[in-house]
């Protein structure tokens, strides 16, 4: 019997292979019938939300492995920056953009699940806060470009940009 987790992993495989995420395409990849998939996910929207949640579960496992569970906002941001530049990334990571009708719901899910990693809890002066936000934006851009496959940096270039982003998380206010 195919589990929900196996169905979600099959859905991620559909996205990795640049196929359209549909109940039919997921059924083909799981060996189930479309009604078999619908038994677990009543609509394509429900499947899409569950796929994004599964993806975020996987991201959080990776992110949590990079910091101690009591890590502060700055350490979590550094973990996110490193994750964005060094983790395995593929088109399935863009699942949260896959259905315009679900954009608000998926955006809320994204914010709810990943906000603790974006440095939003860090309180400091405006200059340092700008550096922290710039590091987050560099990480977001790196993740997005890597998932799209639009930027092909050498490993040394990527490491240098990562160092710049991490340095921004350590910036102290100029007095």
Coordinates of C-alpha atoms in Angstrom, one line a residue:
X1 CA 0.0 0.0 0.0
X2 CA 1.3 3.4 -1.0
X3 CA 1.6 5.9 1.8
X4 CA 0.9 9.6 1.7
X5 CA 4.6 10.3 2.1
X6 CA 5.4 8.1 -0.9
X7 CA 2.7 9.9 -2.9
X8 CA 4.3 13.3 -2.0
X9 CA 7.8 12.0 -2.9
X10 CA 6.4 10.9 -6.2
X11 CA 4.9 14.4 -6.7
X12 CA 8.3 15.9 -6.0
X13 CA 9.7 13.6 -8.6
X14 CA 7.1 14.8 -11.1
X15 CA 8.3 18.3 -10.5
X16 CA 12.0 17.3 -10.7
X17 CA 11.4 15.8 -14.1
X18 CA 9.8 19.1 -15.3
X19 CA 6.4 17.5 -15.6
X20 CA 3.2 19.3 -14.7
X21 CA 1.9 18.5 -11.2
X22 CA -1.5 16.8 -11.7
X23 CA -3.3 14.1 -9.9
X24 CA -2.8 11.9 -13.1
X25 CA 0.9 12.5 -13.3
X26 CA 1.3 11.6 -9.6
X27 CA -0.8 8.5 -10.1
X28 CA 1.5 7.4 -12.9
X29 CA 4.6 7.8 -10.8
X30 CA 3.1 5.9 -7.8
X31 CA 1.4 3.1 -9.8
X32 CA -1.9 4.2 -8.3
X33 CA -5.0 5.1 -10.2
X34 CA -6.2 8.7 -10.1
X35 CA -8.9 7.7 -7.6
X36 CA -6.2 6.2 -5.5
X37 CA -4.4 9.5 -5.2
X38 CA -7.7 11.3 -4.7
X39 CA -8.4 9.0 -1.7
X40 CA -5.4 10.8 0.0
X41 CA -5.7 14.3 -1.6
X42 CA -9.2 15.3 -2.6
X43 CA -8.1 18.0 -5.1
X44 CA -5.0 19.1 -7.0
X45 CA -4.9 22.1 -4.6
X46 CA -4.8 19.9 -1.6
X47 CA -2.0 17.9 -3.2
X48 CA 0.0 21.0 -4.0
X49 CA -0.3 22.3 -0.5
X50 CA 0.8 19.0 0.9
X51 CA 3.8 18.9 -1.6
X52 CA 4.9 22.3 -0.4
X53 CA 4.5 21.1 3.3
X54 CA 6.6 18.0 2.5
X55 CA 9.3 20.1 0.8
X56 CA 9.4 22.4 3.8
X57 CA 9.7 19.4 6.1
X58 CA 12.7 18.3 4.2
X59 CA 14.2 21.9 4.3
X60 CA 13.6 22.1 8.0
X61 CA 15.4 18.8 8.6
X62 CA 18.4 20.1 6.7
X63 CA 18.2 23.5 8.4
X64 CA 17.8 22.0 11.9
X65 CA 20.9 19.8 11.3
X66 CA 22.9 23.0 10.8
X67 CA 22.2 24.6 14.2
X68 CA 21.6 23.7 17.8
X69 CA 17.9 23.6 18.7
X70 CA 18.3 26.6 21.0
X71 CA 20.1 28.7 18.3
X72 CA 19.3 32.4 18.1
X73 CA 17.9 34.3 15.1
X74 CA 21.4 35.1 13.8
X75 CA 22.6 31.5 13.9
X76 CA 19.3 30.4 12.2
X77 CA 19.8 33.0 9.4
X78 CA 23.4 31.8 8.9
X79 CA 22.1 28.3 8.6
X80 CA 19.5 29.5 6.0
X81 CA 22.2 31.3 4.0
X82 CA 24.5 28.3 4.0
X83 CA 21.5 26.1 3.0
X84 CA 20.6 28.3 0.1
X85 CA 24.1 28.2 -1.3
X86 CA 25.1 24.6 -0.5
X87 CA 22.1 22.3 -0.3
X88 CA 20.8 20.1 -3.1
X89 CA 18.4 22.2 -5.1
X90 CA 16.2 21.3 -8.1
X91 CA 13.0 22.5 -9.8
X92 CA 10.8 20.8 -7.2
X93 CA 11.9 23.4 -4.8
X94 CA 9.8 25.9 -6.8
X95 CA 6.6 23.9 -5.9
X96 CA 5.4 26.9 -3.9
X97 CA 5.1 28.9 -7.1
X98 CA 3.3 26.1 -9.0
X99 CA -0.3 27.2 -8.7
X100 CA -1.3 30.9 -8.9
X101 CA -4.7 30.2 -7.4
X102 CA -2.9 29.0 -4.2
X103 CA -0.4 31.8 -4.1
X104 CA -1.7 33.4 -0.9
X105 CA -2.1 30.1 0.9
X106 CA 1.4 28.9 -0.1
X107 CA 2.9 32.3 0.7
X108 CA 1.3 32.1 4.2
X109 CA 2.7 28.6 4.6
X110 CA 6.1 29.7 3.5
X111 CA 6.2 32.6 6.0
X112 CA 4.8 30.5 8.8
X113 CA 7.3 27.7 8.4
X114 CA 10.4 29.5 7.3
X115 CA 10.2 32.9 9.0
X116 CA 12.3 31.7 12.0
X117 CA 15.2 31.2 9.6
X118 CA 15.1 34.6 7.9
X119 CA 16.5 36.7 10.7
X120 CA 13.2 38.6 11.3
X121 CA 13.6 38.1 15.1
X122 CA 16.9 40.0 15.2
X123 CA 16.6 43.4 16.7
X124 CA 19.4 45.8 16.1
X125 CA 20.2 49.2 14.6
X126 CA 18.9 50.1 11.1
X127 CA 22.3 49.7 9.4
X128 CA 23.0 46.2 10.8
X129 CA 19.4 45.3 10.1
X130 CA 19.9 46.3 6.4
X131 CA 22.9 44.0 6.3
X132 CA 21.0 41.1 7.8
X133 CA 18.2 41.6 5.2
X134 CA 20.7 41.8 2.4
X135 CA 22.2 38.5 3.5
X136 CA 18.7 37.0 3.4
X137 CA 18.0 38.4 0.0
X138 CA 21.3 37.0 -1.3
X139 CA 20.3 33.6 0.0
X140 CA 16.9 33.8 -1.5
X141 CA 18.4 34.8 -4.9
X142 CA 20.9 32.0 -4.7
X143 CA 18.2 29.4 -3.9
X144 CA 15.9 30.7 -6.6
X145 CA 18.6 30.9 -9.3
X146 CA 19.9 27.4 -8.4
X147 CA 16.4 25.9 -8.5
X148 CA 15.8 27.5 -11.9
X149 CA 19.3 26.5 -13.1
X150 CA 19.8 30.0 -14.5
X151 CA 23.2 30.8 -12.9
X152 CA 26.2 28.6 -13.3
X153 CA 28.9 29.7 -10.8
X154 CA 32.1 27.8 -10.2
X155 CA 32.4 26.4 -6.8
X156 CA 35.0 29.0 -5.9
X157 CA 32.6 31.8 -7.0
X158 CA 29.8 30.3 -5.0
X159 CA 32.0 30.0 -1.9
X160 CA 33.1 33.6 -2.3
X161 CA 29.5 34.9 -2.6
X162 CA 28.5 32.7 0.4
X163 CA 31.3 34.3 2.4
X164 CA 30.1 37.8 1.5
X165 CA 26.5 36.8 2.6
X166 CA 27.7 35.3 5.8
X167 CA 29.9 38.3 6.5
X168 CA 26.7 40.5 6.2
X169 CA 25.1 38.5 9.1
X170 CA 28.1 39.4 11.3
X171 CA 28.2 43.1 10.5
X172 CA 28.2 45.4 13.4
X173 CA 27.0 49.0 13.4
X174 CA 29.4 51.7 12.4
X175 CA 29.7 54.3 15.2

